[in-house]
Amino acid sequence: MSEKQSKRIISLLMENAPGALSRVVGLFSQRGYNIETLNVAPTDDASLSRLTLTTIGSEHNIEQITKNLNKLIDVVKLVDLTEGSHIERELMLVKVKATGALREEVKRCVDIFRGQIVDVTSTVYTIQIVGASDKLDAFVQAVSDAQILEVVRSGVSGIARGEKVLSL
Amino acid sequence: MEMLSGGDMLVRSLQDQGVEYVFGYPGGSALHIYDAIFRNKAVKHILVRHEQAATHAADGYARVTGKAGVVLVTSGPGATNAITGIATAYMDSTPMVVISGQVPSEKIGEDAFQETDMVGVSRPIVKHSFLVKDPAEIPEIVKKAFYIAETGRPGPVVIDVPKDVTSPAETFPYEYPKKVKIRSYFPAEKGHSGQIKKAIQLLLEARRPVIYSGGGVVLGDASKQLRELARKLNYPVTNTLMGLGAFPGTDKQFLGMLGMHGTFEANTAMHHADVILAIGARFDDRVTNTPEKFCPGAKIIHIDIDPASISKTIQADIPIVGSVQSVLNEMLELLAQSKESPDEQALADWWQQIEDWRGRHGLYTKNRFEETGQIKPQEVIQALHEVTGGDAIITSDVGQHQMFTAQYYHFNRPRQWVNSGGLGTMGFGLPAAMGAQFAERDQQVVCVTGEGSIQMCIQELSTCTQYHLPVKIICLNNQALGMVRQWQDLHYDGRYSESLYEESLPDFEKLMEAYGHVGIKVTERSELKSKLEECFAMKDRVVFMDIYVDQSEHVYPMQVAPNGAMRDMWLSKTERT
Ligand SMILES: Cc1ncc(C[n+]2csc(CCOP(=O)(O)OP(=O)(O)O)c2C)c(N)n1
Ligand SMILES: [Mg+2]
């Protein structure tokens, strides 16, 4: 079935137990689905981890992915955040070579993107940017005149807007 | 409270779970558990000759009883040998609990002697798995393992047990939990009533309906409901390979098996249907042929306990997630209350059409047996049906003989037919027959096999000796990997690459003798029936029938692939629909 592909943010609560993460990740490779980004950490309830992943697929793919994730015994609850209005954030740390005239320009760019320079040497800026993934992409694009030394991204995490919560 | 060591707790938990048999094989990491087995009098351990056979035997036991089969193996090679059987159980949704020994906790990750990451290796082929960290968790983990294995869509569950966890040095308070709750696991039960109503409506409006039922009806013990529904509506029924027996194979409403080697009338009726009621079936690629061409005019109602099976390969118009038994019961109630009934004229026309197709069924009838003078594999199965009164529990291996058995042994009850449908595991038949014989001590159990498949677990003949399991082995000896050969005939211009043994087959009669069994060779058609009778007269012996059959025979009907629809079939080497 070849249908329109779209990007989805799937967020789930799973048992904070050994093996749980590998079951989730394994499912993707086993069934030929792809993971674009992945982000996982414990929650306020120490027995649960919150995992958020982004994937690209057709309506049919996404339905199969969520059904199969739900079948995993370790997965307690799951939501496709892209189905409703939601907040999407990703954190990026970028190390940029910044000397001479470029130093000012990079700084301006960081301000425009509401980022912060979190570490400085005479030749290098380390910049932190938070936002939706496409904003981070745009930043990387914007400073491409400078020499980018290293990029670290956290992967997307997300939460639904309004009263809706993903909890037990 | 009673104080027990980890090893004793494990075995006691099995006992309290009601486990009769454990199929297994000992080794270093499992020795504390084996010592506990030695002390326990209630749980009987069956020593197989290869761990693969332990899983298949447990599988056979589970398919016949509906209860989880239990396997116990050691770490490393013991665990990896079990993998094929776990995958087999997974593909056919057999409830199974596999306990594997593991190296001591503090050695995990060190590449210790006989260490493999069993939880990791088995991950894609289990419903769930546990690594035991603390002996105190054992009773609860065992309870959960059985609960997960047996409920919902059943499947295998692995419990990996590091050796230190079963150490006799320390004891713990033991109590077997009466109930478990898993906060993330709620198998579907009742179907959505609105959907069920819609389904009934659509069913009653159907003019060319087909009921297509699968292994889920067997697993979900819904054969009675299926029969009632089919009778009530007078709709035709076809079964998948896994669903055979759920509807009586000799019933006039039965169209036979569908799919790659399904009957002409089953596949053709499916193709022309306007409403298909799929019950506990998963639109497997061996059923649908090319999905884009599948049943072009049909609206599909799909009942399954596993939501992920619905609209996976074929989009359902009315999906119903629930246990097949519960959903069918609700459908029957609705039908009983309904004032509407199917259009009688349309249904009569449909049956008339089906009867016409039936005349072309594509199966072999008596008059075709004369062609070569050699025994035809199909007639062996027909003779087997006669001699056993159609009543035996039949297991099979994988290949042409499996398909012939599915086509010609008209199974009349669920759990009578035990075969590896999803994974297609050669070597399954004999150990599965052992498990079936443990499950039903007084039933005739028969393994239909090929001279290729039987050699994949032939060592189990020794297990049959040890436990006096009088299974009958019917070997359709075509002196070839027949199914491979068939494909080589059809797609590779008869280039038999590595599908022949060049005179290297063992003398099966002598081999049987060496194991203490009886071997009977049959080469003449005239003696087929009498030799089979002789075989089944030996009630308490293992008898191996080495029956030489026509090597050139193919399994027909055979759907045309790739790019064929349901109705596109070869009916013989020369006839195509
Ligand atoms: C473990 C395993 N290996 C390979 C295959 C592929 N395969 C399917 S049928 C078949 C031939 C089986 O030969 P035999 O048991 O003699 O049965 P026949 O088809 O001749 O009746 C083979 C090799 C398989 N299904 N399972
Ligand atoms: Mg053969």
Short mmCIF file of C-alpha atoms in Angstrom, two decimals, chain B residues 13 41 54 82 167 174 184 190 197 234 265 310 321 335 343 360 362 386 399 405 427 439 484 490 520 576:
data_model
loop_
_atom_site.label_atom_id
_atom_site.label_comp_id
_atom_site.label_asym_id
_atom_site.label_seq_id
_atom_site.Cartn_x
_atom_site.Cartn_y
_atom_site.Cartn_z
CA SER B 13 5.02 -22.88 40.67
CA LYS B 41 6.58 -35.79 42.13
CA ALA B 54 11.20 -30.14 23.25
CA ALA B 82 14.97 -24.11 21.20
CA SER B 167 20.56 -21.91 44.09
CA TYR B 174 6.71 -19.40 48.79
CA SER B 184 -0.39 -2.78 30.48
CA LYS B 190 -16.15 -8.51 23.94
CA LYS B 197 -24.77 -5.06 14.54
CA ASN B 234 -26.63 -21.69 5.28
CA GLU B 265 -14.43 -23.96 -5.35
CA ILE B 310 -6.92 -6.37 11.22
CA VAL B 321 -11.68 -6.68 17.75
CA LEU B 335 -29.53 -13.34 14.48
CA ASP B 343 -32.38 -13.50 0.34
CA ARG B 360 -14.01 -29.00 -10.90
CA GLY B 362 -9.07 -29.77 -8.62
CA GLU B 386 -10.37 -44.73 5.76
CA GLY B 399 6.19 -30.10 2.14
CA THR B 405 -2.86 -34.22 4.19
CA GLY B 427 11.13 -31.46 11.73
CA ALA B 439 -2.07 -34.89 25.65
CA VAL B 484 11.22 -27.84 -3.62
CA LEU B 490 7.35 -24.92 -12.28
CA ILE B 520 7.08 -51.36 6.97
CA ARG B 576 -5.13 -23.51 -15.89
#
